Amino acid sequence: LPREALVAALLAIASGATVAAIAWFWKGEALVAVAIGAAIALAMVTASVLGVALPRAMRRLELDPRIASGPIV
């Protein structure tokens, strides 16, 4: 999980920064750009960590991990 979380964090930071830069250049408001960028980054980290953690938890409970991916697909 630590490696996946690191990759998710780097991807989230890159995506959030890109969206924040676009929002800043488009609207000219730094606070709005930071809020949008942080929201994008947090959403990506949450989705990535849950996407890895739920199947692992299902395996530990000796359940089929495909059950966890059903609502996502």
PDB file of N, CA, C and O in Angstrom:
ATOM      1  N   LEU A   1       0.806  -1.209   0.000  1.00  0.00           N
ATOM      2  CA  LEU A   1       0.000   0.000   0.000  1.00  0.00           C
ATOM      3  C   LEU A   1       0.850   1.276   0.000  1.00  0.00           C
ATOM      4  O   LEU A   1       0.446   2.239  -0.621  1.00  0.00           O
ATOM      5  N   PRO A   2       2.023   1.296   0.646  1.00  0.00           N
ATOM      6  CA  PRO A   2       2.804   2.546   0.619  1.00  0.00           C
ATOM      7  C   PRO A   2       3.239   2.968  -0.786  1.00  0.00           C
ATOM      8  O   PRO A   2       3.211   4.151  -1.112  1.00  0.00           O
ATOM      9  N   ARG A   3       3.637   2.015  -1.628  1.00  0.00           N
ATOM     10  CA  ARG A   3       4.064   2.379  -2.978  1.00  0.00           C
ATOM     11  C   ARG A   3       2.884   2.908  -3.782  1.00  0.00           C
ATOM     12  O   ARG A   3       3.010   3.907  -4.495  1.00  0.00           O
ATOM     13  N   GLU A   4       1.737   2.260  -3.661  1.00  0.00           N
ATOM     14  CA  GLU A   4       0.551   2.719  -4.384  1.00  0.00           C
ATOM     15  C   GLU A   4       0.117   4.103  -3.897  1.00  0.00           C
ATOM     16  O   GLU A   4      -0.293   4.949  -4.685  1.00  0.00           O
ATOM     17  N   ALA A   5       0.221   4.331  -2.592  1.00  0.00           N
ATOM     18  CA  ALA A   5      -0.148   5.637  -2.046  1.00  0.00           C
ATOM     19  C   ALA A   5       0.807   6.720  -2.543  1.00  0.00           C
ATOM     20  O   ALA A   5       0.375   7.843  -2.829  1.00  0.00           O
ATOM     21  N   LEU A   6       2.083   6.394  -2.654  1.00  0.00           N
ATOM     22  CA  LEU A   6       3.053   7.361  -3.168  1.00  0.00           C
ATOM     23  C   LEU A   6       2.761   7.709  -4.626  1.00  0.00           C
ATOM     24  O   LEU A   6       2.748   8.889  -5.007  1.00  0.00           O
ATOM     25  N   VAL A   7       2.494   6.696  -5.430  1.00  0.00           N
ATOM     26  CA  VAL A   7       2.169   6.941  -6.838  1.00  0.00           C
ATOM     27  C   VAL A   7       0.880   7.753  -6.945  1.00  0.00           C
ATOM     28  O   VAL A   7       0.785   8.695  -7.739  1.00  0.00           O
ATOM     29  N   ALA A   8      -0.114   7.409  -6.128  1.00  0.00           N
ATOM     30  CA  ALA A   8      -1.371   8.160  -6.144  1.00  0.00           C
ATOM     31  C   ALA A   8      -1.144   9.606  -5.731  1.00  0.00           C
ATOM     32  O   ALA A   8      -1.715  10.523  -6.331  1.00  0.00           O
ATOM     33  N   ALA A   9      -0.313   9.825  -4.722  1.00  0.00           N
ATOM     34  CA  ALA A   9      -0.044  11.190  -4.268  1.00  0.00           C
ATOM     35  C   ALA A   9       0.673  12.002  -5.347  1.00  0.00           C
ATOM     36  O   ALA A   9       0.325  13.167  -5.585  1.00  0.00           O
ATOM     37  N   LEU A  10       1.657  11.397  -6.004  1.00  0.00           N
ATOM     38  CA  LEU A  10       2.371  12.115  -7.069  1.00  0.00           C
ATOM     39  C   LEU A  10       1.442  12.437  -8.238  1.00  0.00           C
ATOM     40  O   LEU A  10       1.486  13.549  -8.788  1.00  0.00           O
ATOM     41  N   LEU A  11       0.612  11.482  -8.612  1.00  0.00           N
ATOM     42  CA  LEU A  11      -0.346  11.715  -9.701  1.00  0.00           C
ATOM     43  C   LEU A  11      -1.353  12.793  -9.303  1.00  0.00           C
ATOM     44  O   LEU A  11      -1.690  13.667 -10.112  1.00  0.00           O
ATOM     45  N   ALA A  12      -1.800  12.747  -8.061  1.00  0.00           N
ATOM     46  CA  ALA A  12      -2.765  13.736  -7.584  1.00  0.00           C
ATOM     47  C   ALA A  12      -2.156  15.125  -7.541  1.00  0.00           C
ATOM     48  O   ALA A  12      -2.809  16.105  -7.922  1.00  0.00           O
ATOM     49  N   ILE A  13      -0.923  15.222  -7.085  1.00  0.00           N
ATOM     50  CA  ILE A  13      -0.254  16.528  -7.031  1.00  0.00           C
ATOM     51  C   ILE A  13      -0.071  17.090  -8.435  1.00  0.00           C
ATOM     52  O   ILE A  13      -0.343  18.271  -8.688  1.00  0.00           O
ATOM     53  N   ALA A  14       0.347  16.241  -9.356  1.00  0.00           N
ATOM     54  CA  ALA A  14       0.547  16.705 -10.737  1.00  0.00           C
ATOM     55  C   ALA A  14      -0.776  17.142 -11.363  1.00  0.00           C
ATOM     56  O   ALA A  14      -0.856  18.214 -11.983  1.00  0.00           O
ATOM     57  N   SER A  15      -1.809  16.344 -11.190  1.00  0.00           N
ATOM     58  CA  SER A  15      -3.115  16.689 -11.769  1.00  0.00           C
ATOM     59  C   SER A  15      -3.708  17.921 -11.099  1.00  0.00           C
ATOM     60  O   SER A  15      -4.243  18.812 -11.771  1.00  0.00           O
ATOM     61  N   GLY A  16      -3.634  17.950  -9.767  1.00  0.00           N
ATOM     62  CA  GLY A  16      -4.164  19.109  -9.041  1.00  0.00           C
ATOM     63  C   GLY A  16      -3.446  20.388  -9.406  1.00  0.00           C
ATOM     64  O   GLY A  16      -4.067  21.440  -9.571  1.00  0.00           O
ATOM     65  N   ALA A  17      -2.121  20.319  -9.536  1.00  0.00           N
ATOM     66  CA  ALA A  17      -1.353  21.508  -9.911  1.00  0.00           C
ATOM     67  C   ALA A  17      -1.687  21.971 -11.324  1.00  0.00           C
ATOM     68  O   ALA A  17      -1.785  23.181 -11.583  1.00  0.00           O
ATOM     69  N   THR A  18      -1.870  21.015 -12.221  1.00  0.00           N
ATOM     70  CA  THR A  18      -2.228  21.373 -13.605  1.00  0.00           C
ATOM     71  C   THR A  18      -3.588  22.058 -13.660  1.00  0.00           C
ATOM     72  O   THR A  18      -3.749  23.111 -14.289  1.00  0.00           O
ATOM     73  N   VAL A  19      -4.565  21.475 -12.978  1.00  0.00           N
ATOM     74  CA  VAL A  19      -5.910  22.062 -12.968  1.00  0.00           C
ATOM     75  C   VAL A  19      -5.887  23.418 -12.255  1.00  0.00           C
ATOM     76  O   VAL A  19      -6.542  24.370 -12.699  1.00  0.00           O
ATOM     77  N   ALA A  20      -5.126  23.510 -11.163  1.00  0.00           N
ATOM     78  CA  ALA A  20      -5.027  24.782 -10.441  1.00  0.00           C
ATOM     79  C   ALA A  20      -4.400  25.862 -11.321  1.00  0.00           C
ATOM     80  O   ALA A  20      -4.854  27.012 -11.317  1.00  0.00           O
ATOM     81  N   ALA A  21      -3.357  25.498 -12.065  1.00  0.00           N
ATOM     82  CA  ALA A  21      -2.717  26.477 -12.948  1.00  0.00           C
ATOM     83  C   ALA A  21      -3.680  26.957 -14.029  1.00  0.00           C
ATOM     84  O   ALA A  21      -3.749  28.161 -14.325  1.00  0.00           O
ATOM     85  N   ILE A  22      -4.428  26.027 -14.593  1.00  0.00           N
ATOM     86  CA  ILE A  22      -5.407  26.412 -15.623  1.00  0.00           C
ATOM     87  C   ILE A  22      -6.474  27.320 -15.030  1.00  0.00           C
ATOM     88  O   ILE A  22      -6.847  28.341 -15.625  1.00  0.00           O
ATOM     89  N   ALA A  23      -6.973  26.960 -13.829  1.00  0.00           N
ATOM     90  CA  ALA A  23      -7.996  27.790 -13.187  1.00  0.00           C
ATOM     91  C   ALA A  23      -7.453  29.171 -12.840  1.00  0.00           C
ATOM     92  O   ALA A  23      -8.159  30.178 -12.956  1.00  0.00           O
ATOM     93  N   TRP A  24      -6.184  29.229 -12.403  1.00  0.00           N
ATOM     94  CA  TRP A  24      -5.581  30.515 -12.050  1.00  0.00           C
ATOM     95  C   TRP A  24      -5.429  31.411 -13.274  1.00  0.00           C
ATOM     96  O   TRP A  24      -5.760  32.601 -13.248  1.00  0.00           O
ATOM     97  N   PHE A  25      -4.943  30.836 -14.375  1.00  0.00           N
ATOM     98  CA  PHE A  25      -4.792  31.629 -15.593  1.00  0.00           C
ATOM     99  C   PHE A  25      -6.140  32.023 -16.181  1.00  0.00           C
ATOM    100  O   PHE A  25      -6.296  33.100 -16.742  1.00  0.00           O
ATOM    101  N   TRP A  26      -7.144  31.160 -16.021  1.00  0.00           N
ATOM    102  CA  TRP A  26      -8.455  31.412 -16.598  1.00  0.00           C
ATOM    103  C   TRP A  26      -9.220  32.462 -15.801  1.00  0.00           C
ATOM    104  O   TRP A  26      -9.755  33.418 -16.359  1.00  0.00           O
ATOM    105  N   LYS A  27      -9.264  32.282 -14.466  1.00  0.00           N
ATOM    106  CA  LYS A  27     -10.046  33.187 -13.633  1.00  0.00           C
ATOM    107  C   LYS A  27      -9.213  34.272 -12.950  1.00  0.00           C
ATOM    108  O   LYS A  27      -9.760  35.266 -12.491  1.00  0.00           O
ATOM    109  N   GLY A  28      -7.897  34.059 -12.824  1.00  0.00           N
ATOM    110  CA  GLY A  28      -7.038  35.046 -12.203  1.00  0.00           C
ATOM    111  C   GLY A  28      -7.164  35.127 -10.690  1.00  0.00           C
ATOM    112  O   GLY A  28      -6.733  36.099 -10.094  1.00  0.00           O
ATOM    113  N   GLU A  29      -7.753  34.106 -10.071  1.00  0.00           N
ATOM    114  CA  GLU A  29      -7.933  34.089  -8.623  1.00  0.00           C
ATOM    115  C   GLU A  29      -7.160  32.932  -8.030  1.00  0.00           C
ATOM    116  O   GLU A  29      -7.472  31.765  -8.265  1.00  0.00           O
ATOM    117  N   ALA A  30      -6.154  33.251  -7.238  1.00  0.00           N
ATOM    118  CA  ALA A  30      -5.293  32.216  -6.672  1.00  0.00           C
ATOM    119  C   ALA A  30      -6.029  31.339  -5.676  1.00  0.00           C
ATOM    120  O   ALA A  30      -5.829  30.116  -5.639  1.00  0.00           O
ATOM    121  N   LEU A  31      -6.892  31.918  -4.857  1.00  0.00           N
ATOM    122  CA  LEU A  31      -7.613  31.142  -3.850  1.00  0.00           C
ATOM    123  C   LEU A  31      -8.541  30.118  -4.497  1.00  0.00           C
ATOM    124  O   LEU A  31      -8.620  28.965  -4.049  1.00  0.00           O
ATOM    125  N   VAL A  32      -9.210  30.499  -5.539  1.00  0.00           N
ATOM    126  CA  VAL A  32     -10.078  29.568  -6.264  1.00  0.00           C
ATOM    127  C   VAL A  32      -9.244  28.455  -6.889  1.00  0.00           C
ATOM    128  O   VAL A  32      -9.606  27.279  -6.834  1.00  0.00           O
ATOM    129  N   ALA A  33      -8.108  28.816  -7.456  1.00  0.00           N
ATOM    130  CA  ALA A  33      -7.232  27.828  -8.081  1.00  0.00           C
ATOM    131  C   ALA A  33      -6.714  26.829  -7.054  1.00  0.00           C
ATOM    132  O   ALA A  33      -6.687  25.618  -7.319  1.00  0.00           O
ATOM    133  N   VAL A  34      -6.328  27.294  -5.882  1.00  0.00           N
ATOM    134  CA  VAL A  34      -5.844  26.397  -4.833  1.00  0.00           C
ATOM    135  C   VAL A  34      -6.962  25.470  -4.370  1.00  0.00           C
ATOM    136  O   VAL A  34      -6.746  24.267  -4.166  1.00  0.00           O
ATOM    137  N   ALA A  35      -8.153  26.002  -4.190  1.00  0.00           N
ATOM    138  CA  ALA A  35      -9.279  25.181  -3.745  1.00  0.00           C
ATOM    139  C   ALA A  35      -9.608  24.090  -4.766  1.00  0.00           C
ATOM    140  O   ALA A  35      -9.815  22.929  -4.398  1.00  0.00           O
ATOM    141  N   ILE A  36      -9.643  24.441  -6.029  1.00  0.00           N
ATOM    142  CA  ILE A  36      -9.948  23.466  -7.069  1.00  0.00           C
ATOM    143  C   ILE A  36      -8.838  22.432  -7.183  1.00  0.00           C
ATOM    144  O   ILE A  36      -9.089  21.227  -7.266  1.00  0.00           O
ATOM    145  N   GLY A  37      -7.599  22.885  -7.175  1.00  0.00           N
ATOM    146  CA  GLY A  37      -6.466  21.960  -7.254  1.00  0.00           C
ATOM    147  C   GLY A  37      -6.417  21.005  -6.079  1.00  0.00           C
ATOM    148  O   GLY A  37      -6.171  19.806  -6.242  1.00  0.00           O
ATOM    149  N   ALA A  38      -6.661  21.521  -4.868  1.00  0.00           N
ATOM    150  CA  ALA A  38      -6.660  20.663  -3.680  1.00  0.00           C
ATOM    151  C   ALA A  38      -7.806  19.653  -3.732  1.00  0.00           C
ATOM    152  O   ALA A  38      -7.636  18.491  -3.332  1.00  0.00           O
ATOM    153  N   ALA A  39      -8.954  20.073  -4.211  1.00  0.00           N
ATOM    154  CA  ALA A  39     -10.093  19.154  -4.313  1.00  0.00           C
ATOM    155  C   ALA A  39      -9.807  18.027  -5.304  1.00  0.00           C
ATOM    156  O   ALA A  39     -10.114  16.855  -5.031  1.00  0.00           O
ATOM    157  N   ILE A  40      -9.217  18.366  -6.428  1.00  0.00           N
ATOM    158  CA  ILE A  40      -8.851  17.350  -7.414  1.00  0.00           C
ATOM    159  C   ILE A  40      -7.833  16.381  -6.825  1.00  0.00           C
ATOM    160  O   ILE A  40      -7.956  15.162  -6.944  1.00  0.00           O
ATOM    161  N   ALA A  41      -6.815  16.915  -6.163  1.00  0.00           N
ATOM    162  CA  ALA A  41      -5.770  16.074  -5.579  1.00  0.00           C
ATOM    163  C   ALA A  41      -6.336  15.157  -4.508  1.00  0.00           C
ATOM    164  O   ALA A  41      -6.037  13.955  -4.479  1.00  0.00           O
ATOM    165  N   LEU A  42      -7.164  15.680  -3.629  1.00  0.00           N
ATOM    166  CA  LEU A  42      -7.749  14.868  -2.566  1.00  0.00           C
ATOM    167  C   LEU A  42      -8.658  13.784  -3.123  1.00  0.00           C
ATOM    168  O   LEU A  42      -8.628  12.638  -2.650  1.00  0.00           O
ATOM    169  N   ALA A  43      -9.443  14.113  -4.127  1.00  0.00           N
ATOM    170  CA  ALA A  43     -10.319  13.121  -4.738  1.00  0.00           C
ATOM    171  C   ALA A  43      -9.516  11.996  -5.388  1.00  0.00           C
ATOM    172  O   ALA A  43      -9.875  10.813  -5.269  1.00  0.00           O
ATOM    173  N   MET A  44      -8.418  12.336  -6.045  1.00  0.00           N
ATOM    174  CA  MET A  44      -7.602  11.310  -6.698  1.00  0.00           C
ATOM    175  C   MET A  44      -6.905  10.406  -5.690  1.00  0.00           C
ATOM    176  O   MET A  44      -6.840   9.191  -5.883  1.00  0.00           O
ATOM    177  N   VAL A  45      -6.383  10.990  -4.621  1.00  0.00           N
ATOM    178  CA  VAL A  45      -5.728  10.179  -3.593  1.00  0.00           C
ATOM    179  C   VAL A  45      -6.742   9.244  -2.943  1.00  0.00           C
ATOM    180  O   VAL A  45      -6.473   8.054  -2.744  1.00  0.00           O
ATOM    181  N   THR A  46      -7.909   9.768  -2.609  1.00  0.00           N
ATOM    182  CA  THR A  46      -8.946   8.949  -1.983  1.00  0.00           C
ATOM    183  C   THR A  46      -9.356   7.795  -2.885  1.00  0.00           C
ATOM    184  O   THR A  46      -9.441   6.646  -2.437  1.00  0.00           O
ATOM    185  N   ALA A  47      -9.602   8.080  -4.140  1.00  0.00           N
ATOM    186  CA  ALA A  47     -10.014   7.029  -5.071  1.00  0.00           C
ATOM    187  C   ALA A  47      -8.922   5.977  -5.258  1.00  0.00           C
ATOM    188  O   ALA A  47      -9.204   4.775  -5.277  1.00  0.00           O
ATOM    189  N   SER A  48      -7.687   6.417  -5.353  1.00  0.00           N
ATOM    190  CA  SER A  48      -6.589   5.475  -5.559  1.00  0.00           C
ATOM    191  C   SER A  48      -6.369   4.582  -4.343  1.00  0.00           C
ATOM    192  O   SER A  48      -6.189   3.370  -4.472  1.00  0.00           O
ATOM    193  N   VAL A  49      -6.375   5.178  -3.166  1.00  0.00           N
ATOM    194  CA  VAL A  49      -6.149   4.392  -1.951  1.00  0.00           C
ATOM    195  C   VAL A  49      -7.300   3.419  -1.720  1.00  0.00           C
ATOM    196  O   VAL A  49      -7.074   2.247  -1.388  1.00  0.00           O
ATOM    197  N   LEU A  50      -8.523   3.859  -1.909  1.00  0.00           N
ATOM    198  CA  LEU A  50      -9.658   2.948  -1.746  1.00  0.00           C
ATOM    199  C   LEU A  50      -9.647   1.849  -2.807  1.00  0.00           C
ATOM    200  O   LEU A  50     -10.022   0.707  -2.522  1.00  0.00           O
ATOM    201  N   GLY A  51      -9.218   2.177  -3.996  1.00  0.00           N
ATOM    202  CA  GLY A  51      -9.146   1.180  -5.066  1.00  0.00           C
ATOM    203  C   GLY A  51      -8.146   0.081  -4.784  1.00  0.00           C
ATOM    204  O   GLY A  51      -8.273  -1.033  -5.284  1.00  0.00           O
ATOM    205  N   VAL A  52      -7.144   0.379  -3.972  1.00  0.00           N
ATOM    206  CA  VAL A  52      -6.158  -0.634  -3.581  1.00  0.00           C
ATOM    207  C   VAL A  52      -6.560  -1.298  -2.265  1.00  0.00           C
ATOM    208  O   VAL A  52      -6.435  -2.507  -2.098  1.00  0.00           O
ATOM    209  N   ALA A  53      -7.050  -0.515  -1.319  1.00  0.00           N
ATOM    210  CA  ALA A  53      -7.315  -1.021   0.027  1.00  0.00           C
ATOM    211  C   ALA A  53      -8.528  -1.944   0.085  1.00  0.00           C
ATOM    212  O   ALA A  53      -8.495  -2.942   0.823  1.00  0.00           O
ATOM    213  N   LEU A  54      -9.578  -1.649  -0.650  1.00  0.00           N
ATOM    214  CA  LEU A  54     -10.782  -2.478  -0.569  1.00  0.00           C
ATOM    215  C   LEU A  54     -10.551  -3.920  -1.035  1.00  0.00           C
ATOM    216  O   LEU A  54     -10.933  -4.854  -0.325  1.00  0.00           O
ATOM    217  N   PRO A  55      -9.938  -4.154  -2.181  1.00  0.00           N
ATOM    218  CA  PRO A  55      -9.677  -5.546  -2.553  1.00  0.00           C
ATOM    219  C   PRO A  55      -8.743  -6.266  -1.579  1.00  0.00           C
ATOM    220  O   PRO A  55      -8.931  -7.450  -1.300  1.00  0.00           O
ATOM    221  N   ARG A  56      -7.765  -5.551  -1.041  1.00  0.00           N
ATOM    222  CA  ARG A  56      -6.868  -6.180  -0.057  1.00  0.00           C
ATOM    223  C   ARG A  56      -7.629  -6.556   1.203  1.00  0.00           C
ATOM    224  O   ARG A  56      -7.396  -7.611   1.785  1.00  0.00           O
ATOM    225  N   ALA A  57      -8.517  -5.687   1.639  1.00  0.00           N
ATOM    226  CA  ALA A  57      -9.323  -5.991   2.826  1.00  0.00           C
ATOM    227  C   ALA A  57     -10.229  -7.185   2.559  1.00  0.00           C
ATOM    228  O   ALA A  57     -10.420  -8.029   3.444  1.00  0.00           O
ATOM    229  N   MET A  58     -10.775  -7.257   1.370  1.00  0.00           N
ATOM    230  CA  MET A  58     -11.641  -8.391   1.025  1.00  0.00           C
ATOM    231  C   MET A  58     -10.847  -9.694   1.039  1.00  0.00           C
ATOM    232  O   MET A  58     -11.344 -10.724   1.505  1.00  0.00           O
ATOM    233  N   ARG A  59      -9.616  -9.663   0.544  1.00  0.00           N
ATOM    234  CA  ARG A  59      -8.773 -10.867   0.582  1.00  0.00           C
ATOM    235  C   ARG A  59      -8.478 -11.286   2.014  1.00  0.00           C
ATOM    236  O   ARG A  59      -8.480 -12.471   2.325  1.00  0.00           O
ATOM    237  N   ARG A  60      -8.205 -10.308   2.875  1.00  0.00           N
ATOM    238  CA  ARG A  60      -7.930 -10.634   4.287  1.00  0.00           C
ATOM    239  C   ARG A  60      -9.148 -11.238   4.965  1.00  0.00           C
ATOM    240  O   ARG A  60      -9.011 -12.046   5.878  1.00  0.00           O
ATOM    241  N   LEU A  61     -10.332 -10.827   4.559  1.00  0.00           N
ATOM    242  CA  LEU A  61     -11.565 -11.395   5.108  1.00  0.00           C
ATOM    243  C   LEU A  61     -11.951 -12.694   4.417  1.00  0.00           C
ATOM    244  O   LEU A  61     -13.014 -13.242   4.681  1.00  0.00           O
ATOM    245  N   GLU A  62     -11.078 -13.151   3.512  1.00  0.00           N
ATOM    246  CA  GLU A  62     -11.277 -14.371   2.734  1.00  0.00           C
ATOM    247  C   GLU A  62     -12.556 -14.319   1.909  1.00  0.00           C
ATOM    248  O   GLU A  62     -13.286 -15.292   1.783  1.00  0.00           O
ATOM    249  N   LEU A  63     -12.816 -13.143   1.351  1.00  0.00           N
ATOM    250  CA  LEU A  63     -13.930 -12.953   0.435  1.00  0.00           C
ATOM    251  C   LEU A  63     -13.370 -12.676  -0.956  1.00  0.00           C
ATOM    252  O   LEU A  63     -12.198 -12.340  -1.111  1.00  0.00           O
ATOM    253  N   ASP A  64     -14.216 -12.810  -1.939  1.00  0.00           N
ATOM    254  CA  ASP A  64     -13.785 -12.577  -3.322  1.00  0.00           C
ATOM    255  C   ASP A  64     -13.565 -11.075  -3.543  1.00  0.00           C
ATOM    256  O   ASP A  64     -14.480 -10.283  -3.358  1.00  0.00           O
ATOM    257  N   PRO A  65     -12.349 -10.665  -3.919  1.00  0.00           N
ATOM    258  CA  PRO A  65     -12.087  -9.223  -4.116  1.00  0.00           C
ATOM    259  C   PRO A  65     -12.894  -8.619  -5.253  1.00  0.00           C
ATOM    260  O   PRO A  65     -13.042  -7.394  -5.321  1.00  0.00           O
ATOM    261  N   ARG A  66     -13.431  -9.421  -6.140  1.00  0.00           N
ATOM    262  CA  ARG A  66     -14.243  -8.877  -7.226  1.00  0.00           C
ATOM    263  C   ARG A  66     -15.530  -8.260  -6.689  1.00  0.00           C
ATOM    264  O   ARG A  66     -16.119  -7.403  -7.337  1.00  0.00           O
ATOM    265  N   ILE A  67     -15.939  -8.659  -5.493  1.00  0.00           N
ATOM    266  CA  ILE A  67     -17.141  -8.070  -4.885  1.00  0.00           C
ATOM    267  C   ILE A  67     -16.909  -6.578  -4.640  1.00  0.00           C
ATOM    268  O   ILE A  67     -17.803  -5.759  -4.829  1.00  0.00           O
ATOM    269  N   ALA A  68     -15.703  -6.224  -4.213  1.00  0.00           N
ATOM    270  CA  ALA A  68     -15.385  -4.818  -3.921  1.00  0.00           C
ATOM    271  C   ALA A  68     -15.340  -3.965  -5.169  1.00  0.00           C
ATOM    272  O   ALA A  68     -15.595  -2.776  -5.120  1.00  0.00           O
ATOM    273  N   SER A  69     -14.999  -4.558  -6.303  1.00  0.00           N
ATOM    274  CA  SER A  69     -14.884  -3.757  -7.519  1.00  0.00           C
ATOM    275  C   SER A  69     -16.218  -3.629  -8.253  1.00  0.00           C
ATOM    276  O   SER A  69     -16.324  -2.819  -9.166  1.00  0.00           O
ATOM    277  N   GLY A  70     -17.219  -4.363  -7.860  1.00  0.00           N
ATOM    278  CA  GLY A  70     -18.520  -4.306  -8.527  1.00  0.00           C
ATOM    279  C   GLY A  70     -19.127  -2.912  -8.574  1.00  0.00           C
ATOM    280  O   GLY A  70     -19.492  -2.422  -9.641  1.00  0.00           O
ATOM    281  N   PRO A  71     -19.239  -2.214  -7.430  1.00  0.00           N
ATOM    282  CA  PRO A  71     -19.819  -0.861  -7.470  1.00  0.00           C
ATOM    283  C   PRO A  71     -18.978   0.145  -8.251  1.00  0.00           C
ATOM    284  O   PRO A  71     -19.477   1.124  -8.751  1.00  0.00           O
ATOM    285  N   ILE A  72     -17.676  -0.095  -8.340  1.00  0.00           N
ATOM    286  CA  ILE A  72     -16.790   0.836  -9.039  1.00  0.00           C
ATOM    287  C   ILE A  72     -16.958   0.705 -10.552  1.00  0.00           C
ATOM    288  O   ILE A  72     -16.955   1.685 -11.271  1.00  0.00           O
ATOM    289  N   VAL A  73     -17.100  -0.519 -11.023  1.00  0.00           N
ATOM    290  CA  VAL A  73     -17.220  -0.760 -12.450  1.00  0.00           C
ATOM    291  C   VAL A  73     -18.611  -0.374 -12.872  1.00  0.00           C
ATOM    292  O   VAL A  73     -18.912   0.350 -13.691  1.00  0.00           O
TER     293      VAL A  73
END
